[in-house]
Amino acid sequence: MQQIARSVALAFNSLPRPHRVMLGSLTVLTLTVAVWRPYVYHPESTSAPIVKTIELKKNEIRSLLPEASEPIDQTLPDEVEDIPQDDLDDKTASEAGVHEYVVSTGDTLSSILNQYGIDMGDISQLADADKELRNLKIGQQLSWTLTADGDLQRLTWEMSRRETRTYDRTESGAFKMSSELQQGDWVNTAMKGTVGGSFVGSAREAGLTNSEISSVIKAMQWQMDFRKLKKGDEFSVLMSREMLEGKQEQSQLLGVRLRSDGKDYYAIRAEDGKFYDRNGTGLAKGFMRFPTSKQFRVSSNFNPRRLNPVTGRVAPHKGVDFAMPQGTPVLSVGDGEVVVAKRSGAAGYYVAIRHGRTYTTRYMHLRKLLVKEGQKVKRGDRIALSGNTGRSTGPHLHYEVWINQQAVNPLTAKLPRTEGLTGSDRKDYLAQVKEVVPQLTLD
Ligand SMILES: [Zn+2]
């Protein structure tokens, strides 16, 4: 697809100017209509608001043109490229450029990779390399790296504690599979400590590695802001570690207990790889699918490899544009903390909100800000009025969702849900809780 787009761009450049203008307008129209597909939703896989199919009338095509969006040939400047981090991220940062995902209910290889903007061609190449990739199981881990152009470079599938499969892109563009069998022994290790200076420092003293600390912080993210822990707060962690020839190969967090201000907080891992409280209730609060009370037309889709038709360069569109009248109330899609609320060049007036430690949402080209940096917001709170500020060619809202420092498609991304475990999943989980909790002792 990308190669085709590049050769089209080359052929395009060799045309005389009047032809180019005409062909250009036609191409934009064709691309817009081609990109505009109804979103197919699987109700069993999410309880978030369902995206309705919008029938496209002839007279609406005009409003889908990029004129109600950022100019297609420009990407947003560096100052808003990176989502704000804090010192906890610096202290627990994992390997740069590696994206990780835990398979959950309703996921397929293509639904997972698709939300991160990975090309469907790459996804079917992967499935060709290994048919078993069609049978992902809940709780398995996927991780992958991308090339500078955003193409998939390597995918790793942790099938079980025993087997890990890796798929590497070869010269021909196909993927080559290799499999690694682990022979180590898994042992449970309980560690506990008291917060002295910082949680990260105290957890290291207690014997946790950086990636283990990071998994603890993530598991507790909806209950606890680790930057606000006080001296004397206590914690207890149960890790399952794989030991191979006396060395620790990998580990998995089974449960964590935190006592802060005399109150106990728990997060225990279930079979699906997610963390719940002791009753099997989900810890993450649900997100709204749209940042407005009414649903508006999409004028430009999420596209991490959007090509400038003239230069043939990749100018990623890291969010989705909704065409809407200026002054429309913009709502926070979930509970969180405002980390940016300011005017910033191409983004115009913009707001970024951090939800727990995994999710960040960003809202751009606003007319008026209604929140301040550092402010706590609830799902559905008004944070701004929409506008047409910054590098924008028509009134619209540019909306982004980031998961673990990567922009994902806001219309298809898996967002946190409210419900907890039910039926036999809950029964299995409660049995697990009975085993784990007694091991989470404090002094
Ligand atoms: Zn946009």
CSV table of C-alpha atoms and ligand atoms in Angstrom, one decimal:
chain,number,residue,atom,x,y,z
A,1,MET,CA,0.0,0.0,0.0
A,2,GLN,CA,2.7,2.4,1.0
A,3,GLN,CA,4.8,1.5,-2.1
A,4,ILE,CA,1.8,2.1,-4.3
A,5,ALA,CA,1.2,5.5,-2.7
A,6,ARG,CA,4.8,6.4,-3.2
A,7,SER,CA,4.8,5.6,-6.9
A,8,VAL,CA,1.5,7.4,-7.3
A,9,ALA,CA,3.2,10.4,-5.7
A,10,LEU,CA,6.1,10.2,-8.1
A,11,ALA,CA,3.9,9.9,-11.2
A,12,PHE,CA,1.9,12.8,-9.8
A,13,ASN,CA,5.0,15.0,-9.5
A,14,SER,CA,5.9,14.5,-13.2
A,15,LEU,CA,2.6,15.9,-14.4
A,16,PRO,CA,2.1,19.5,-15.7
A,17,ARG,CA,0.7,21.8,-13.0
A,18,PRO,CA,-3.0,22.2,-14.2
A,19,HIS,CA,-3.2,18.4,-14.4
A,20,ARG,CA,-1.8,18.1,-11.0
A,21,VAL,CA,-4.3,20.5,-9.4
A,22,MET,CA,-7.2,18.6,-11.0
A,23,LEU,CA,-5.8,15.2,-10.2
A,24,GLY,CA,-4.9,16.3,-6.7
A,25,SER,CA,-8.5,17.4,-5.9
A,26,LEU,CA,-9.8,14.1,-7.3
A,27,THR,CA,-7.3,12.1,-5.3
A,28,VAL,CA,-8.2,13.9,-2.1
A,29,LEU,CA,-11.9,13.1,-2.7
A,30,THR,CA,-11.2,9.5,-3.6
A,31,LEU,CA,-8.9,9.0,-0.6
A,32,THR,CA,-11.4,10.6,1.7
A,33,VAL,CA,-14.2,8.3,0.5
A,34,ALA,CA,-11.9,5.3,0.5
A,35,VAL,CA,-10.7,5.9,4.0
A,36,TRP,CA,-14.3,6.5,5.1
A,37,ARG,CA,-15.5,3.0,6.1
A,38,PRO,CA,-18.2,2.3,8.6
A,39,TYR,CA,-16.7,1.2,11.9
A,40,VAL,CA,-17.6,-2.4,12.5
A,41,TYR,CA,-18.2,-3.0,16.2
A,42,HIS,CA,-18.3,-6.1,18.2
A,43,PRO,CA,-20.6,-5.5,21.1
A,44,GLU,CA,-19.4,-8.5,23.0
A,45,SER,CA,-15.9,-7.1,23.1
A,46,THR,CA,-16.7,-3.7,24.7
A,47,SER,CA,-19.3,-2.0,26.7
A,48,ALA,CA,-18.2,1.4,25.6
A,49,PRO,CA,-20.7,3.5,23.6
A,50,ILE,CA,-21.2,1.8,20.3
A,51,VAL,CA,-20.0,3.7,17.2
A,52,LYS,CA,-22.9,4.1,14.8
A,53,THR,CA,-22.5,3.7,11.1
A,54,ILE,CA,-23.1,7.1,9.5
A,55,GLU,CA,-24.5,7.0,6.0
A,56,LEU,CA,-22.7,9.4,3.7
A,57,LYS,CA,-24.9,11.7,1.6
A,58,LYS,CA,-23.5,13.4,-1.5
A,59,ASN,CA,-23.7,16.8,0.0
A,60,GLU,CA,-21.8,15.6,3.1
A,61,ILE,CA,-18.7,14.6,1.2
A,62,ARG,CA,-17.6,18.2,1.1
A,63,SER,CA,-17.5,18.4,4.9
A,64,LEU,CA,-15.3,15.3,5.0
A,65,LEU,CA,-12.6,17.0,3.0
A,66,PRO,CA,-9.5,17.9,5.0
A,67,GLU,CA,-10.5,21.5,4.9
A,68,ALA,CA,-12.2,21.0,8.2
A,69,SER,CA,-8.9,19.6,9.7
A,70,GLU,CA,-5.2,20.3,9.9
A,71,PRO,CA,-3.5,20.8,6.6
A,72,ILE,CA,-2.7,17.3,5.3
A,73,ASP,CA,0.9,18.1,4.4
A,74,GLN,CA,1.9,19.2,7.9
A,75,THR,CA,2.4,17.3,11.1
A,76,LEU,CA,2.2,18.9,14.5
A,77,PRO,CA,5.4,20.3,15.9
A,78,ASP,CA,7.8,18.6,18.2
A,79,GLU,CA,6.6,20.5,21.3
A,80,VAL,CA,3.4,18.6,21.2
A,81,GLU,CA,4.8,15.4,19.7
A,82,ASP,CA,5.6,13.7,23.0
A,83,ILE,CA,3.1,13.3,25.7
A,84,PRO,CA,4.1,14.7,29.1
A,85,GLN,CA,6.0,12.3,31.3
A,86,ASP,CA,6.9,12.6,34.9
A,87,ASP,CA,9.8,11.4,37.0
A,88,LEU,CA,8.1,8.0,37.7
A,89,ASP,CA,8.3,7.2,34.0
A,90,ASP,CA,11.9,8.2,33.9
A,91,LYS,CA,12.7,6.0,36.8
A,92,THR,CA,10.9,2.9,35.6
A,93,ALA,CA,11.2,3.4,31.8
A,94,SER,CA,11.3,0.1,29.9
A,95,GLU,CA,13.2,-0.4,26.7
A,96,ALA,CA,12.4,2.4,24.3
A,97,GLY,CA,10.4,1.7,21.2
A,98,VAL,CA,8.9,-1.6,22.4
A,99,HIS,CA,5.2,-1.7,22.5
A,100,GLU,CA,3.5,-4.2,24.8
A,101,TYR,CA,0.0,-5.6,24.9
A,102,VAL,CA,-1.8,-8.2,27.0
A,103,VAL,CA,-4.4,-10.1,25.1
A,104,SER,CA,-7.9,-9.7,26.5
A,105,THR,CA,-11.5,-10.8,25.7
A,106,GLY,CA,-12.5,-10.4,22.1
A,107,ASP,CA,-9.1,-9.6,20.8
A,108,THR,CA,-7.7,-10.9,17.6
A,109,LEU,CA,-4.2,-10.3,16.1
A,110,SER,CA,-5.7,-7.9,13.6
A,111,SER,CA,-7.9,-6.0,16.1
A,112,ILE,CA,-4.9,-5.5,18.4
A,113,LEU,CA,-2.4,-4.4,15.8
A,114,ASN,CA,-5.0,-2.4,13.8
A,115,GLN,CA,-5.7,0.0,16.7
A,116,TYR,CA,-2.0,0.8,16.7
A,117,GLY,CA,-2.2,1.6,13.0
A,118,ILE,CA,-0.2,-1.4,11.8
A,119,ASP,CA,-0.8,-2.1,8.1
A,120,MET,CA,-3.3,-4.8,7.3
A,121,GLY,CA,-0.8,-6.2,4.8
A,122,ASP,CA,1.7,-6.7,7.6
A,123,ILE,CA,-0.9,-8.4,9.7
A,124,SER,CA,-1.8,-10.9,7.0
A,125,GLN,CA,1.9,-11.6,6.3
A,126,LEU,CA,2.3,-12.4,10.0
A,127,ALA,CA,-0.7,-14.8,9.9
A,128,ASP,CA,0.9,-16.4,6.8
A,129,ALA,CA,4.1,-16.9,8.8
A,130,ASP,CA,2.3,-18.7,11.6
A,131,LYS,CA,-1.4,-19.9,11.4
A,132,GLU,CA,-1.4,-20.3,15.1
A,133,LEU,CA,-1.4,-16.5,15.5
A,134,ARG,CA,-5.1,-16.7,14.8
A,135,ASN,CA,-5.6,-18.4,18.1
A,136,LEU,CA,-4.4,-15.8,20.6
A,137,LYS,CA,-5.4,-16.6,24.2
A,138,ILE,CA,-6.4,-14.2,27.0
A,139,GLY,CA,-3.5,-13.1,29.2
A,140,GLN,CA,-0.8,-13.9,26.6
A,141,GLN,CA,1.6,-11.0,25.9
A,142,LEU,CA,2.5,-9.4,22.6
A,143,SER,CA,5.3,-6.9,22.1
A,144,TRP,CA,6.6,-5.4,18.9
A,145,THR,CA,8.9,-2.8,17.4
A,146,LEU,CA,8.4,-0.6,14.4
A,147,THR,CA,10.8,0.8,11.7
A,148,ALA,CA,11.3,4.5,11.4
A,149,ASP,CA,8.6,4.5,8.8
A,150,GLY,CA,6.1,2.9,11.2
A,151,ASP,CA,6.2,-0.5,9.6
A,152,LEU,CA,6.3,-3.6,11.7
A,153,GLN,CA,9.8,-4.8,12.3
A,154,ARG,CA,9.5,-7.6,14.8
A,155,LEU,CA,6.7,-9.1,16.8
A,156,THR,CA,7.1,-11.3,19.9
A,157,TRP,CA,4.4,-13.6,21.2
A,158,GLU,CA,4.7,-15.0,24.7
A,159,MET,CA,2.5,-18.0,24.2
A,160,SER,CA,3.1,-19.4,27.7
A,161,ARG,CA,5.7,-19.5,30.3
A,162,ARG,CA,7.4,-22.2,28.3
A,163,GLU,CA,7.3,-20.9,24.7
A,164,THR,CA,8.0,-17.5,23.1
A,165,ARG,CA,7.7,-17.0,19.3
A,166,THR,CA,9.4,-14.2,17.5
A,167,TYR,CA,8.6,-13.0,14.0
A,168,ASP,CA,11.2,-10.9,12.2
A,169,ARG,CA,10.7,-9.0,9.0
A,170,THR,CA,13.0,-10.3,6.2
A,171,GLU,CA,14.4,-8.6,3.1
A,172,SER,CA,11.4,-9.8,1.0
A,173,GLY,CA,8.9,-8.2,3.4
A,174,ALA,CA,7.6,-11.5,4.7
A,175,PHE,CA,8.1,-12.5,8.4
A,176,LYS,CA,10.3,-15.3,9.6
A,177,MET,CA,9.3,-17.1,12.8
A,178,SER,CA,11.6,-18.4,15.4
A,179,SER,CA,10.6,-20.2,18.6
A,180,GLU,CA,12.3,-20.3,22.0
A,181,LEU,CA,11.5,-22.8,24.7
A,182,GLN,CA,12.2,-21.8,28.3
A,183,GLN,CA,13.4,-24.4,30.7
A,184,GLY,CA,13.5,-22.3,33.8
A,185,ASP,CA,11.7,-22.9,37.1
A,186,TRP,CA,9.1,-20.4,38.2
A,187,VAL,CA,9.2,-19.5,41.9
A,188,ASN,CA,7.1,-17.2,43.9
A,189,THR,CA,9.0,-14.4,45.7
A,190,ALA,CA,7.4,-12.2,48.3
A,191,MET,CA,9.0,-8.8,49.0
A,192,LYS,CA,8.0,-6.1,51.4
A,193,GLY,CA,9.2,-2.7,52.5
A,194,THR,CA,8.4,0.7,53.9
A,195,VAL,CA,8.4,3.9,51.9
A,196,GLY,CA,11.4,6.0,52.9
A,197,GLY,CA,12.4,8.7,50.4
A,198,SER,CA,10.5,7.6,47.3
A,199,PHE,CA,8.5,4.4,46.4
A,200,VAL,CA,10.9,3.6,43.6
A,201,GLY,CA,13.9,3.7,45.9
A,202,SER,CA,12.3,1.7,48.6
A,203,ALA,CA,11.0,-0.9,46.2
A,204,ARG,CA,14.5,-1.3,44.8
A,205,GLU,CA,15.8,-1.8,48.3
A,206,ALA,CA,13.2,-4.5,48.9
A,207,GLY,CA,14.6,-6.4,45.8
A,208,LEU,CA,12.3,-5.4,42.9
A,209,THR,CA,13.8,-4.8,39.5
A,210,ASN,CA,12.9,-1.7,37.4
A,211,SER,CA,10.4,-3.5,35.3
A,212,GLU,CA,8.8,-5.2,38.3
A,213,ILE,CA,8.4,-1.7,40.0
A,214,SER,CA,6.8,-0.5,36.8
A,215,SER,CA,4.3,-3.3,36.8
A,216,VAL,CA,3.4,-2.6,40.4
A,217,ILE,CA,2.8,1.0,39.6
A,218,LYS,CA,0.7,0.1,36.6
A,219,ALA,CA,-1.4,-2.5,38.5
A,220,MET,CA,-2.2,0.1,41.2
A,221,GLN,CA,-2.6,3.1,38.9
A,222,TRP,CA,-6.3,3.5,39.3
A,223,GLN,CA,-6.2,3.5,43.1
A,224,MET,CA,-3.0,5.2,44.0
A,225,ASP,CA,-0.8,8.1,42.8
A,226,PHE,CA,2.6,6.8,43.7
A,227,ARG,CA,4.1,10.3,43.8
A,228,LYS,CA,1.8,11.1,46.7
A,229,LEU,CA,2.8,8.1,49.0
A,230,LYS,CA,4.0,9.2,52.4
A,231,LYS,CA,7.0,8.2,54.5
A,232,GLY,CA,6.0,5.1,56.5
A,233,ASP,CA,3.5,3.8,54.0
A,234,GLU,CA,4.0,0.0,53.6
A,235,PHE,CA,3.9,-2.3,50.6
A,236,SER,CA,4.1,-6.0,49.9
A,237,VAL,CA,4.5,-7.6,46.5
A,238,LEU,CA,4.3,-11.2,45.2
A,239,MET,CA,6.2,-11.9,42.1
A,240,SER,CA,6.4,-15.1,40.1
A,241,ARG,CA,10.0,-15.2,38.8
A,242,GLU,CA,11.6,-17.6,36.3
A,243,MET,CA,15.0,-18.8,37.3
A,244,LEU,CA,17.3,-20.3,34.8
A,245,GLU,CA,20.8,-21.4,35.8
A,246,GLY,CA,20.6,-19.3,38.9
A,247,LYS,CA,19.7,-16.2,36.9
A,248,GLN,CA,16.3,-14.4,36.8
A,249,GLU,CA,14.9,-14.6,33.3
A,250,GLN,CA,11.5,-12.9,33.5
A,251,SER,CA,8.8,-12.3,36.1
A,252,GLN,CA,5.2,-11.7,36.5
A,253,LEU,CA,3.4,-9.7,39.1
A,254,LEU,CA,0.8,-11.8,41.0
A,255,GLY,CA,-0.4,-9.3,43.6
A,256,VAL,CA,0.4,-6.2,45.5
A,257,ARG,CA,-0.9,-4.7,48.7
A,258,LEU,CA,-0.2,-1.1,49.8
A,259,ARG,CA,-1.0,0.4,53.1
A,260,SER,CA,-1.2,4.2,52.9
A,261,ASP,CA,-2.5,6.4,55.7
A,262,GLY,CA,-3.7,3.2,57.5
A,263,LYS,CA,-5.8,2.0,54.6
A,264,ASP,CA,-5.1,-1.1,52.6
A,265,TYR,CA,-5.2,-1.3,48.8
A,266,TYR,CA,-5.0,-4.4,46.7
A,267,ALA,CA,-4.5,-5.4,43.1
A,268,ILE,CA,-4.4,-9.1,42.2
A,269,ARG,CA,-3.7,-10.5,38.8
A,270,ALA,CA,-6.4,-12.6,37.1
A,271,GLU,CA,-6.0,-15.1,34.3
A,272,ASP,CA,-6.8,-12.4,31.7
A,273,GLY,CA,-3.6,-10.6,32.7
A,274,LYS,CA,-5.5,-7.7,34.2
A,275,PHE,CA,-5.7,-6.6,37.8
A,276,TYR,CA,-8.8,-6.5,40.0
A,277,ASP,CA,-9.5,-5.8,43.7
A,278,ARG,CA,-10.1,-8.6,46.2
A,279,ASN,CA,-13.8,-9.0,45.1
A,280,GLY,CA,-13.0,-9.3,41.4
A,281,THR,CA,-14.2,-5.7,40.6
A,282,GLY,CA,-12.4,-4.0,37.8
A,283,LEU,CA,-10.2,-1.2,38.9
A,284,ALA,CA,-10.2,1.0,35.8
A,285,LYS,CA,-13.1,3.4,35.5
A,286,GLY,CA,-14.8,3.3,32.1
A,287,PHE,CA,-14.0,5.8,29.3
A,288,MET,CA,-16.4,7.6,27.0
A,289,ARG,CA,-15.7,6.8,23.3
A,290,PHE,CA,-16.3,10.4,22.2
A,291,PRO,CA,-15.2,13.7,23.9
A,292,THR,CA,-18.5,15.4,23.2
A,293,SER,CA,-22.0,14.8,24.4
A,294,LYS,CA,-23.2,14.6,20.8
A,295,GLN,CA,-21.4,12.6,18.1
A,296,PHE,CA,-19.9,14.6,15.3
A,297,ARG,CA,-18.7,13.7,11.8
A,298,VAL,CA,-15.2,12.5,11.3
A,299,SER,CA,-13.4,14.9,8.9
A,300,SER,CA,-10.0,13.2,9.1
A,301,ASN,CA,-9.2,9.7,10.4
A,302,PHE,CA,-6.4,8.5,12.6
A,303,ASN,CA,-3.5,7.5,10.2
A,304,PRO,CA,0.0,7.0,11.6
A,305,ARG,CA,1.3,6.7,8.0
A,306,ARG,CA,-0.7,9.4,6.3
A,307,LEU,CA,1.2,10.3,3.1
A,308,ASN,CA,1.6,13.8,1.8
A,309,PRO,CA,0.4,13.2,-1.8
A,310,VAL,CA,2.9,15.7,-3.1
A,311,THR,CA,6.1,14.9,-1.2
A,312,GLY,CA,5.3,11.2,-0.6
A,313,ARG,CA,6.6,11.7,2.9
A,314,VAL,CA,4.9,10.3,6.0
A,315,ALA,CA,3.0,13.0,7.9
A,316,PRO,CA,1.3,11.0,10.6
A,317,HIS,CA,-2.2,12.0,11.8
A,318,LYS,CA,-2.1,10.9,15.4
A,319,GLY,CA,-5.7,11.5,16.2
A,320,VAL,CA,-9.1,11.8,14.7
A,321,ASP,CA,-10.7,15.1,13.6
A,322,PHE,CA,-14.4,15.8,14.3
A,323,ALA,CA,-15.9,18.7,12.4
A,324,MET,CA,-18.0,20.7,14.8
A,325,PRO,CA,-19.3,24.2,15.3
A,326,GLN,CA,-17.0,26.5,17.3
A,327,GLY,CA,-17.9,26.7,21.0
A,328,THR,CA,-19.0,23.1,21.3
A,329,PRO,CA,-18.3,21.9,24.9
A,330,VAL,CA,-15.4,19.4,24.9
A,331,LEU,CA,-15.5,16.7,27.6
A,332,SER,CA,-12.9,14.7,29.4
A,333,VAL,CA,-13.4,11.1,28.3
A,334,GLY,CA,-12.4,9.7,31.7
A,335,ASP,CA,-11.3,10.6,35.3
A,336,GLY,CA,-7.8,12.1,35.3
A,337,GLU,CA,-5.5,15.0,35.9
A,338,VAL,CA,-4.9,17.9,33.5
A,339,VAL,CA,-1.2,17.8,32.5
A,340,VAL,CA,-1.3,20.5,29.8
A,341,ALA,CA,-3.7,23.4,29.3
A,342,LYS,CA,-2.1,26.1,27.2
A,343,ARG,CA,-1.7,27.7,23.8
A,344,SER,CA,1.0,26.0,21.7
A,345,GLY,CA,1.7,26.9,18.1
A,346,ALA,CA,0.2,24.5,15.7
A,347,ALA,CA,-2.0,22.8,18.3
A,348,GLY,CA,-3.6,26.1,19.2
A,349,TYR,CA,-5.2,26.1,22.6
A,350,TYR,CA,-4.9,22.5,23.8
A,351,VAL,CA,-5.5,20.2,26.7
A,352,ALA,CA,-3.8,16.9,27.7
A,353,ILE,CA,-5.2,14.7,30.4
A,354,ARG,CA,-3.5,11.8,32.1
A,355,HIS,CA,-5.8,8.9,33.1
A,356,GLY,CA,-4.0,6.6,35.5
A,357,ARG,CA,-0.5,5.8,34.3
A,358,THR,CA,-1.3,4.1,31.0
A,359,TYR,CA,-3.7,6.5,29.2
A,360,THR,CA,-3.4,10.1,28.0
A,361,THR,CA,-5.9,12.0,25.9
A,362,ARG,CA,-5.3,15.2,24.0
A,363,TYR,CA,-7.7,17.8,22.7
A,364,MET,CA,-6.5,20.5,20.2
A,365,HIS,CA,-7.5,23.6,18.2
A,366,LEU,CA,-9.7,24.8,21.1
A,367,ARG,CA,-11.3,28.2,21.4
A,368,LYS,CA,-11.4,28.5,25.2
A,369,LEU,CA,-9.8,26.4,28.0
A,370,LEU,CA,-12.0,25.7,31.0
A,371,VAL,CA,-9.3,23.8,33.1
A,372,LYS,CA,-5.9,24.5,34.5
A,373,GLU,CA,-2.8,22.3,34.6
A,374,GLY,CA,-2.7,20.1,37.7
A,375,GLN,CA,-6.5,20.1,38.0
A,376,LYS,CA,-8.3,16.8,38.7
A,377,VAL,CA,-11.2,16.1,36.3
A,378,LYS,CA,-14.0,13.5,36.2
A,379,ARG,CA,-15.3,11.6,33.2
A,380,GLY,CA,-17.7,13.9,31.4
A,381,ASP,CA,-16.4,17.2,32.9
A,382,ARG,CA,-16.3,20.2,30.5
A,383,ILE,CA,-12.6,21.0,29.8
A,384,ALA,CA,-12.8,23.4,26.9
A,385,LEU,CA,-14.9,24.9,24.1
A,386,SER,CA,-14.0,23.7,20.6
A,387,GLY,CA,-12.5,26.2,18.1
A,388,ASN,CA,-10.3,26.7,15.1
A,389,THR,CA,-7.0,27.8,16.7
A,390,GLY,CA,-3.4,26.9,15.7
A,391,ARG,CA,-2.7,25.1,12.4
A,392,SER,CA,-6.3,24.4,11.4
A,393,THR,CA,-8.3,25.1,8.3
A,394,GLY,CA,-11.8,24.9,9.7
A,395,PRO,CA,-13.6,24.5,13.0
A,396,HIS,CA,-12.9,21.1,14.4
A,397,LEU,CA,-11.7,19.1,17.3
A,398,HIS,CA,-8.5,17.1,17.0
A,399,TYR,CA,-8.7,14.3,19.5
A,400,GLU,CA,-5.9,11.8,20.5
A,401,VAL,CA,-5.7,8.7,22.7
A,402,TRP,CA,-2.3,7.5,23.8
A,403,ILE,CA,-1.6,4.2,25.4
A,404,ASN,CA,1.8,3.7,27.0
A,405,GLN,CA,3.4,6.6,25.1
A,406,GLN,CA,1.9,5.6,21.7
A,407,ALA,CA,-0.9,7.2,19.8
A,408,VAL,CA,-3.8,4.7,19.0
A,409,ASN,CA,-6.9,5.0,16.9
A,410,PRO,CA,-9.5,6.7,19.2
A,411,LEU,CA,-12.4,5.2,17.4
A,412,THR,CA,-11.2,1.6,17.7
A,413,ALA,CA,-8.8,1.6,20.7
A,414,LYS,CA,-9.5,-0.7,23.6
A,415,LEU,CA,-10.4,1.6,26.4
A,416,PRO,CA,-10.8,0.8,30.1
A,417,ARG,CA,-14.1,-0.7,31.1
A,418,THR,CA,-16.0,-0.5,34.4
A,419,GLU,CA,-17.2,-4.1,34.8
A,420,GLY,CA,-15.4,-6.7,36.8
A,421,LEU,CA,-15.2,-10.5,36.5
A,422,THR,CA,-18.3,-12.7,36.4
A,423,GLY,CA,-19.2,-16.3,36.3
A,424,SER,CA,-16.5,-18.9,36.3
A,425,ASP,CA,-13.8,-16.3,35.7
A,426,ARG,CA,-14.8,-14.6,39.0
A,427,LYS,CA,-14.8,-18.0,40.8
A,428,ASP,CA,-11.3,-18.8,39.5
A,429,TYR,CA,-10.2,-15.4,40.5
A,430,LEU,CA,-11.5,-15.5,44.0
A,431,ALA,CA,-9.7,-18.9,44.5
A,432,GLN,CA,-6.5,-17.1,43.3
A,433,VAL,CA,-7.1,-14.2,45.8
A,434,LYS,CA,-7.3,-16.8,48.6
A,435,GLU,CA,-3.8,-18.0,47.7
A,436,VAL,CA,-2.2,-14.7,47.1
A,437,VAL,CA,-3.6,-12.4,49.8
A,438,PRO,CA,-2.1,-14.3,52.8
A,439,GLN,CA,1.3,-14.0,51.2
A,440,LEU,CA,1.0,-10.2,51.1
A,441,THR,CA,2.0,-9.6,54.7
A,442,LEU,CA,3.3,-6.4,56.2
A,443,ASP,CA,5.6,-6.0,59.1
B,1,ZN,ZN,-6.2,16.3,13.4
